PDB file of C-alpha atoms in Angstrom:
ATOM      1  CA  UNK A 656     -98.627  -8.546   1.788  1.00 80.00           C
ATOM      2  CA  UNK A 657    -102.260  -7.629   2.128  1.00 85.00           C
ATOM      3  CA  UNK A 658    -102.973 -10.587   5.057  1.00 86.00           C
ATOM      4  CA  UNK A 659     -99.637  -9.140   6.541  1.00 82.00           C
ATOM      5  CA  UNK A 660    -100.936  -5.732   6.739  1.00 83.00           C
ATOM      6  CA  UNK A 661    -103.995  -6.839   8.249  1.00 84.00           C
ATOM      7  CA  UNK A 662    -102.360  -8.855  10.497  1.00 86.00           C
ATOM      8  CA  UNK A 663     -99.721  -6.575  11.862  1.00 87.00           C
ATOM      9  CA  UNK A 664    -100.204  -3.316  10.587  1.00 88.00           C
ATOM     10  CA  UNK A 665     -98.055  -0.971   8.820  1.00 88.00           C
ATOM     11  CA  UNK A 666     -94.016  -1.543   9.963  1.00 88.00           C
ATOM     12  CA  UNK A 667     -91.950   1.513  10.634  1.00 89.00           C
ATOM     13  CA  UNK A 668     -89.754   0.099   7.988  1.00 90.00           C
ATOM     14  CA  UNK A 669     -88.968  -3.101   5.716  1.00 87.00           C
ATOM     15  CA  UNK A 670     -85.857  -5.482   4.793  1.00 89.00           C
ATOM     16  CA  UNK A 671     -85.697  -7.989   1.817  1.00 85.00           C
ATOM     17  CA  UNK A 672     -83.819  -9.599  -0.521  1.00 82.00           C
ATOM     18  CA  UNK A 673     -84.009  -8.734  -3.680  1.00 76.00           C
ATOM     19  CA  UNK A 674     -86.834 -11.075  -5.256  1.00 82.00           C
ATOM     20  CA  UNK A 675     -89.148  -9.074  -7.757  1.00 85.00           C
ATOM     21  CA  UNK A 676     -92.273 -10.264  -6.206  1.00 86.00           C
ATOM     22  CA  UNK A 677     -91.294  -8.883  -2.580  1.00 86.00           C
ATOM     23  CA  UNK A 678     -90.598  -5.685  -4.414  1.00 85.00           C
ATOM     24  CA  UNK A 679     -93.781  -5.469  -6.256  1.00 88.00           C
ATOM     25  CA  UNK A 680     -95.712  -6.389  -3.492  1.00 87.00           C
ATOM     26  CA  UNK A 681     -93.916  -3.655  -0.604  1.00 87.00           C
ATOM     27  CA  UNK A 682     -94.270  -1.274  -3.523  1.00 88.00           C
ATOM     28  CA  UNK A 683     -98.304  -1.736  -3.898  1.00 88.00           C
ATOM     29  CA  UNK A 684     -99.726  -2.231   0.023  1.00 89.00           C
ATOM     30  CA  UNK A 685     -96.632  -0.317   1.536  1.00 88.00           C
ATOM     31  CA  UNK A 686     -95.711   2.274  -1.139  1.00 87.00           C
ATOM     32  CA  UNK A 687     -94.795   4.596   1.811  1.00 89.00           C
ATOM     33  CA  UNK A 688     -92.804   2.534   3.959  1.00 88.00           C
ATOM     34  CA  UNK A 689     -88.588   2.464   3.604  1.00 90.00           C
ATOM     35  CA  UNK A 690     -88.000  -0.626   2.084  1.00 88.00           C
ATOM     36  CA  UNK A 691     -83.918  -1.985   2.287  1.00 87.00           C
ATOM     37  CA  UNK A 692     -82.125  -4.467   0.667  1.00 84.00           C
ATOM     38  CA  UNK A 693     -80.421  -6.887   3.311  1.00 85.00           C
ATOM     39  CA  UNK A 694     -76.262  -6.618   2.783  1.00 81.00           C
ATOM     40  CA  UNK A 695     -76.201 -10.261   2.828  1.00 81.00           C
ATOM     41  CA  UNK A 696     -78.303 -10.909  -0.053  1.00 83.00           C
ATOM     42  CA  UNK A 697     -76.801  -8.071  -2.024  1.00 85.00           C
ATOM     43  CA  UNK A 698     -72.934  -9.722  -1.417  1.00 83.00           C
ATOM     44  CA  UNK A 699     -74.192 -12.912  -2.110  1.00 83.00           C
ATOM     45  CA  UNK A 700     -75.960 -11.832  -5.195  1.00 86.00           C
ATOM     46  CA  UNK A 701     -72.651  -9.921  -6.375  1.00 87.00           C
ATOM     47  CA  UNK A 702     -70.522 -12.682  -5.251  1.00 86.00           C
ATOM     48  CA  UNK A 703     -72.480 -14.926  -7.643  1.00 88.00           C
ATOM     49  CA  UNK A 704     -71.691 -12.960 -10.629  1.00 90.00           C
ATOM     50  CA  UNK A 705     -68.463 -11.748  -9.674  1.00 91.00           C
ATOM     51  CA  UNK A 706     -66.773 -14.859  -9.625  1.00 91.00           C
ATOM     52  CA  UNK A 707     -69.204 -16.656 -11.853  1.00 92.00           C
ATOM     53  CA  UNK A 708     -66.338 -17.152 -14.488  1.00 94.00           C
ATOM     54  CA  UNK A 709     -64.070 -18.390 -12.131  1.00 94.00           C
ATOM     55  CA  UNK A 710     -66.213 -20.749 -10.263  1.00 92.00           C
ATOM     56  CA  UNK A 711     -66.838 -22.277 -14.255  1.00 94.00           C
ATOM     57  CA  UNK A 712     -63.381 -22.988 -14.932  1.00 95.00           C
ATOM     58  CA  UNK A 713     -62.327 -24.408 -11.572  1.00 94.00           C
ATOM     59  CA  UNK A 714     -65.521 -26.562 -11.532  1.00 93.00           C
ATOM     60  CA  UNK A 715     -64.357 -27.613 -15.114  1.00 95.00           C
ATOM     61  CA  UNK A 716     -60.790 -28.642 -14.203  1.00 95.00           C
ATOM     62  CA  UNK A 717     -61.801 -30.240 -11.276  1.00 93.00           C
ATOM     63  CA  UNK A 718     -64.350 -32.711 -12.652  1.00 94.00           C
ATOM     64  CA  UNK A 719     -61.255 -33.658 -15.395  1.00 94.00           C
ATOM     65  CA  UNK A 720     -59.955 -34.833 -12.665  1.00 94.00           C
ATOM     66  CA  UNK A 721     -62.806 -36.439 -10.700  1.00 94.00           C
ATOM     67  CA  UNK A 722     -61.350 -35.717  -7.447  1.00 94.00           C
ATOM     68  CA  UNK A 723     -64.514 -35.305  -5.110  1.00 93.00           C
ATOM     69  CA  UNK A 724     -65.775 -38.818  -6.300  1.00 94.00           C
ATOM     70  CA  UNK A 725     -61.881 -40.100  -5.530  1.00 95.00           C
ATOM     71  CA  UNK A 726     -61.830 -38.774  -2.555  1.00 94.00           C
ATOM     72  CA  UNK A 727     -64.991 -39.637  -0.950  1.00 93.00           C
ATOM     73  CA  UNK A 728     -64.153 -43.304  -2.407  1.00 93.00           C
ATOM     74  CA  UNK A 729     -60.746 -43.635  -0.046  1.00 91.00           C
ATOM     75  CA  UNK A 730     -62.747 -42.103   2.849  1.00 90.00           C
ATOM     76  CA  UNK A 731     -65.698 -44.505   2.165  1.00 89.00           C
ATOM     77  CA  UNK A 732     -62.899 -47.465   2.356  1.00 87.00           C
ATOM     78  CA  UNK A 733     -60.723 -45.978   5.226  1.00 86.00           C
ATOM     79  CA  UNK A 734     -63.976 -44.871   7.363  1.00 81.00           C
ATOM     80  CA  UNK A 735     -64.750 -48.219   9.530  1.00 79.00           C
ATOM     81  CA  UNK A 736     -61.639 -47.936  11.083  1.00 75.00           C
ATOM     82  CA  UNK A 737     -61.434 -44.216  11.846  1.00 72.00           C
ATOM     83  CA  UNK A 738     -65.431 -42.993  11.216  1.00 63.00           C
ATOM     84  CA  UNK A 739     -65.688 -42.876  15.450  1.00 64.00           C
ATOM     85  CA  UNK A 740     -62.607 -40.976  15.933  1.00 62.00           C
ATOM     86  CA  UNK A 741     -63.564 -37.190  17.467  1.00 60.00           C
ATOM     87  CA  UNK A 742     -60.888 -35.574  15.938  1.00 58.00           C
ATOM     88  CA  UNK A 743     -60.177 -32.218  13.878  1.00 61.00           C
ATOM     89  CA  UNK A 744     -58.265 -31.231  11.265  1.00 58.00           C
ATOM     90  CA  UNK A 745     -56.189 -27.623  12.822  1.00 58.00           C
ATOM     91  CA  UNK A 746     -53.664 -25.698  11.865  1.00 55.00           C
ATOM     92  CA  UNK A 747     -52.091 -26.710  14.872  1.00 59.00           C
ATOM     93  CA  UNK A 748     -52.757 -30.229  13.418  1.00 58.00           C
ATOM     94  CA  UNK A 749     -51.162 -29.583  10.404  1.00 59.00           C
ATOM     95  CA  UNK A 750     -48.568 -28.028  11.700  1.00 58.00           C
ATOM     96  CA  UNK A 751     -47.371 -31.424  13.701  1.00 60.00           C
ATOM     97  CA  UNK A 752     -45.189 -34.120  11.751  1.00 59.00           C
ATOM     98  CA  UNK A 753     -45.501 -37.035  13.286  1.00 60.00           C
ATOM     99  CA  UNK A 754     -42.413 -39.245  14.447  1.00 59.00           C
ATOM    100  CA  UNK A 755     -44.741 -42.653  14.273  1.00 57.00           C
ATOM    101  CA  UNK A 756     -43.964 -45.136  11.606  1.00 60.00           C
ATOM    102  CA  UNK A 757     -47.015 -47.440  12.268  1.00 60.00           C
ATOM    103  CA  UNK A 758     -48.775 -48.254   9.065  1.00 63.00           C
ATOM    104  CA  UNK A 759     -52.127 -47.710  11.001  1.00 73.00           C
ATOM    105  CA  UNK A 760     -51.191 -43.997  12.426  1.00 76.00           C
ATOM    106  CA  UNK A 761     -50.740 -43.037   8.593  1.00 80.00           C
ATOM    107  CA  UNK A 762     -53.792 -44.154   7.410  1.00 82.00           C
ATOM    108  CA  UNK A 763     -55.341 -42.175  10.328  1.00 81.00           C
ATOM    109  CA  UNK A 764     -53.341 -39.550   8.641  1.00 83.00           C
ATOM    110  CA  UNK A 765     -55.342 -40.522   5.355  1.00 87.00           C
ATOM    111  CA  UNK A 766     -58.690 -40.446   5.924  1.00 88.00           C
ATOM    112  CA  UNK A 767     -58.646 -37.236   8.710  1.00 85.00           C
ATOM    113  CA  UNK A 768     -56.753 -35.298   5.794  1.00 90.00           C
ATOM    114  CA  UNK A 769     -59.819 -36.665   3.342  1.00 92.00           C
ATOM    115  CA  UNK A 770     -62.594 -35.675   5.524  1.00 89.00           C
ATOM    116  CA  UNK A 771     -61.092 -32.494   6.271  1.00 89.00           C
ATOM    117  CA  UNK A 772     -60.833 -31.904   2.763  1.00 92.00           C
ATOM    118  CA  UNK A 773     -64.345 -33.172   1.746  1.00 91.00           C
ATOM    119  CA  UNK A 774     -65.465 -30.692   4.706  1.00 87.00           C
ATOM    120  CA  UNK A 775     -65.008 -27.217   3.005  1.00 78.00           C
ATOM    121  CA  UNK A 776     -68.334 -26.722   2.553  1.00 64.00           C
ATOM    122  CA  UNK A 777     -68.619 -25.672   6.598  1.00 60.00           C
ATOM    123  CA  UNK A 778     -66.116 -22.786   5.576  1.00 60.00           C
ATOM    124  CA  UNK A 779     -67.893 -22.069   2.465  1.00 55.00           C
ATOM    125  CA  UNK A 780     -71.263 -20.629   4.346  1.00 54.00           C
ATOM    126  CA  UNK A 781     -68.719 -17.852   5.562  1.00 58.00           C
ATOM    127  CA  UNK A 782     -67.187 -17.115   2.221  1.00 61.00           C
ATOM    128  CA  UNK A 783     -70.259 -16.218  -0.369  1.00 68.00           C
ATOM    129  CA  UNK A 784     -69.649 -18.510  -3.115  1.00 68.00           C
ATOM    130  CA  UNK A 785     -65.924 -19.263  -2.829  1.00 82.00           C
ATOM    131  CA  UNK A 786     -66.209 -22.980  -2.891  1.00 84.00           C
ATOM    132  CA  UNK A 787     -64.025 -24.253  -5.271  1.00 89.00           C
ATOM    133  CA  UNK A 788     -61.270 -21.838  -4.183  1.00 89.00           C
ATOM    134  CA  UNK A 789     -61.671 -23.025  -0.634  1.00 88.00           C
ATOM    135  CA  UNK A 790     -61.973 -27.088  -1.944  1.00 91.00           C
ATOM    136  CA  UNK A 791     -58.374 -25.715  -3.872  1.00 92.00           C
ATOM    137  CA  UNK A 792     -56.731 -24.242  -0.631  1.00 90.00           C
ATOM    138  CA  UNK A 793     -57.919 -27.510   1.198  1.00 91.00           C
ATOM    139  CA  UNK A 794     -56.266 -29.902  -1.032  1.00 94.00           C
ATOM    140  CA  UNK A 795     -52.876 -27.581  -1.531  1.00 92.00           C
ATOM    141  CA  UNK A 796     -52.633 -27.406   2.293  1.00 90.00           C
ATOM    142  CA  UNK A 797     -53.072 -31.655   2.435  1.00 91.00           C
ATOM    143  CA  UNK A 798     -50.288 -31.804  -0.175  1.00 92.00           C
ATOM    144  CA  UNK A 799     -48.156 -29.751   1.476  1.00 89.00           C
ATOM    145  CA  UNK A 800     -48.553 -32.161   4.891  1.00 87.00           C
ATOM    146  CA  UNK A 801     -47.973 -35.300   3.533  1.00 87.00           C
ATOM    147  CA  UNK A 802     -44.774 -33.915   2.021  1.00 85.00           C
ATOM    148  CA  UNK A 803     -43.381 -32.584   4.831  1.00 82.00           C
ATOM    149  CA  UNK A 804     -44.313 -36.601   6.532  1.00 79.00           C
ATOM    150  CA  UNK A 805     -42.769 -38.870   3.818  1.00 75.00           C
ATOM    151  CA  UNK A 806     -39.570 -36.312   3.690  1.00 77.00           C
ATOM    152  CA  UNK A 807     -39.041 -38.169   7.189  1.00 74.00           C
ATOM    153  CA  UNK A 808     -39.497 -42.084   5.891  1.00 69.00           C
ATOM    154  CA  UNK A 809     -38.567 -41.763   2.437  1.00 62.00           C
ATOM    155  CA  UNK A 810     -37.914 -45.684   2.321  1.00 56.00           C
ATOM    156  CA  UNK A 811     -40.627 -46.835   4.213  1.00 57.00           C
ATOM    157  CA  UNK A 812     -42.937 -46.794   1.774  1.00 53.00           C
ATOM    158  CA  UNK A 813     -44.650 -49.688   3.106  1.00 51.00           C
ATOM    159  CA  UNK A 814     -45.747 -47.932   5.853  1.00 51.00           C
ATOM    160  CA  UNK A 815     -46.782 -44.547   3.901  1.00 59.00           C
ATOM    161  CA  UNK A 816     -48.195 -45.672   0.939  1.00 77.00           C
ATOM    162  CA  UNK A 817     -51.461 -44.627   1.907  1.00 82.00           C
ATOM    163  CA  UNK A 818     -50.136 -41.070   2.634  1.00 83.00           C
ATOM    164  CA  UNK A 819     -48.647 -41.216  -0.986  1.00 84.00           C
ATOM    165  CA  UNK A 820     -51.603 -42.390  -2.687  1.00 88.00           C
ATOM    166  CA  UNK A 821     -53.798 -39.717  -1.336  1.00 92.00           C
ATOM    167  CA  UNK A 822     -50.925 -37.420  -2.376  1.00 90.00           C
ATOM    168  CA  UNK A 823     -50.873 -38.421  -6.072  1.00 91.00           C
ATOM    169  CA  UNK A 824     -54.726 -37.999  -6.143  1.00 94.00           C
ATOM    170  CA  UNK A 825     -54.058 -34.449  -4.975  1.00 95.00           C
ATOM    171  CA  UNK A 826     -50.875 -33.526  -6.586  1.00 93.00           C
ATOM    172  CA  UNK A 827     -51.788 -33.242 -10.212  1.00 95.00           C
ATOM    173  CA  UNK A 828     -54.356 -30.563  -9.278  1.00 95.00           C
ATOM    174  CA  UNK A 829     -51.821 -28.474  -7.447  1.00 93.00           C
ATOM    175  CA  UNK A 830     -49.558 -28.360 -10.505  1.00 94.00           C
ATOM    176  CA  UNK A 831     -52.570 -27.988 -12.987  1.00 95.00           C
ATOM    177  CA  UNK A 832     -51.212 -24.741 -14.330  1.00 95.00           C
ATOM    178  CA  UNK A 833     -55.289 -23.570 -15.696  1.00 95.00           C
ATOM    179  CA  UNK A 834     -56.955 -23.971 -12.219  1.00 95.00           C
ATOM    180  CA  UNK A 835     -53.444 -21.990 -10.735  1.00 93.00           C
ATOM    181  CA  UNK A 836     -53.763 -18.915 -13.126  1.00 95.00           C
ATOM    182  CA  UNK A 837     -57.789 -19.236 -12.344  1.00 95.00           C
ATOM    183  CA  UNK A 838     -56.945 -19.329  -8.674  1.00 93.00           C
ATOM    184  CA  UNK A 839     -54.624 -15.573  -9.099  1.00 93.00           C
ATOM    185  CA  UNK A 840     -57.588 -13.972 -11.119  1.00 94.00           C
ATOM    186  CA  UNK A 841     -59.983 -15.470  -8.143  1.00 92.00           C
ATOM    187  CA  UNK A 842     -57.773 -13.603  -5.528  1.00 90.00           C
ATOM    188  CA  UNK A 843     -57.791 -10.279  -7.376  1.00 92.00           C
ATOM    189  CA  UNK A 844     -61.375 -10.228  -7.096  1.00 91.00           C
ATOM    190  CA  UNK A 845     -61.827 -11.303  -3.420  1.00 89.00           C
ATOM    191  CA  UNK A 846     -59.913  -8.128  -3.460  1.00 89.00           C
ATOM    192  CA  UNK A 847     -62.415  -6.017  -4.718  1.00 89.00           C
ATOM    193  CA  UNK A 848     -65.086  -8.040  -2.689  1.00 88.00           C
ATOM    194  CA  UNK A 849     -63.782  -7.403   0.579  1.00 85.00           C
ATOM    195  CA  UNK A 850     -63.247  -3.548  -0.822  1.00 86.00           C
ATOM    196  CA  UNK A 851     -66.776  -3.781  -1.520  1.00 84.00           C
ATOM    197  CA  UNK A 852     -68.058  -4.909   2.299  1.00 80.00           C
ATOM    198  CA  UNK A 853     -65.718  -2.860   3.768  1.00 82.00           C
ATOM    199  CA  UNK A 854     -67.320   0.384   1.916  1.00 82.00           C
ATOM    200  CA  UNK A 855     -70.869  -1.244   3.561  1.00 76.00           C
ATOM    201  CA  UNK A 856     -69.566  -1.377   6.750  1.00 71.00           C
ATOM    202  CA  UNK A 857     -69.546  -4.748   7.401  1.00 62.00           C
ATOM    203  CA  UNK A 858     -66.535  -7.488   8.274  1.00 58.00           C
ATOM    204  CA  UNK A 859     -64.559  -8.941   5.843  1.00 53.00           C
ATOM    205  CA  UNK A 860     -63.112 -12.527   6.855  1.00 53.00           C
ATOM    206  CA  UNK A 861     -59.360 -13.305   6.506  1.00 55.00           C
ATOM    207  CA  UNK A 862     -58.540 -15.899   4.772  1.00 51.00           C
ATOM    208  CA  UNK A 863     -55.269 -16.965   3.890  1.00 51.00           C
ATOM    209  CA  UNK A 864     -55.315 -19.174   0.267  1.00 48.00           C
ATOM    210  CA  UNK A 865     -51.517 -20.234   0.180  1.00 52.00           C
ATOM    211  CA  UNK A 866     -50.935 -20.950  -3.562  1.00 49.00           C
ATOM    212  CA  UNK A 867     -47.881 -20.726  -5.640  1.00 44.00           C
TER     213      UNK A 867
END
């Protein structure tokens, strides 16, 4: 703080995280300066211990069931047929069945599903330490697809086997009644999150977790 005052002078005003030593340090070489606490910090600081408990349980009931290891296994041995393809999982995707009964079209099926899936971290930068609820939302929306395509070859299992093998992987976890009561408690308190960054002025993002 002292080199930085040297350096540059005294600011008009300051902006930090929380950390102790910032604090310390803007309160002894710039005890007169206005000193703020950045909003994303704060909400990611509160978001941390909001949904702390939450976060525990899911990440409990999930490793029971092992399913991140599963699932990057059946992308790892679906991937050198599909790894070049440049496509992405939509909700315009998802909301296409598709009238092809090639085996090879539903393992495409497979491993975009499992990558899409495996990619909820991308969302989870814009979500403050929702993770496991967006991994959850990710993995009921998958189920939910593949049912809808093996409703239309219910005998061709031949074909779709892959699509029903990722499906039992997901399925338990969609009926696990623990991580479904978790997931209502979760919701409640996004609730009072979004309250919370709407009373600081700032945007809260809509997201749509589709669990029953």
């Amino acid at each position: 703080m002292t080199k930085l005052k040297e350096k540059f002078g005294v600011p008009l005003a300051i902006m930090s995280d929380m950390s102790l030593g910032i604090r310390k340090g803007v309160t002894e070489i710039f005890a007169d300066v206005a000193h703020y606490i950045c909003h994303y910090h704060f909400l990611e600081m509160i978001s941390t211990l909001l949904f702390k408990a939450e976060n525990a349980e899911l990440r409990k009931r999930l490793s029971k069931y092992g399913i991140s290891g599963t699932l990057k296994s059946l992308k790892r041995n679906l991937e050198k047929d599909f790894e070049n393809d440049n496509i992405e999982i939509n909700d315009d995707l998802l909301k296409k069945i598709p009238n092809n009964k090639d085996e090879n079209y539903f393992k495409f099926l497979a491993y975009h599903l499992t990558v899409w899936i495996l990619d909820y971290v991308v969302e989870q930068n814009r979500h403050f330490d929702q993770k496991y609820l967006l991994f959850l939302h990710r993995i009921k929306r998958a189920v939910q697809y593949i049912d809808n395509v093996v409703k239309l070859f219910p005998y061709d299992l031949s074909d779709t086997g892959i699509l029903w093998k990722l499906r039992n992987i997901l399925h338990p976890i969609v009926d696990d009644k623990t991580i479904m009561s978790t997931v209502k408690i979760y919701k409640k308190k996004i609730q009072i999150f979004n309250e919370l960054r709407a009373a600081l002025c700032l945007k809260t993002l809509k997201m749509k977790y589709k669990f029953s």
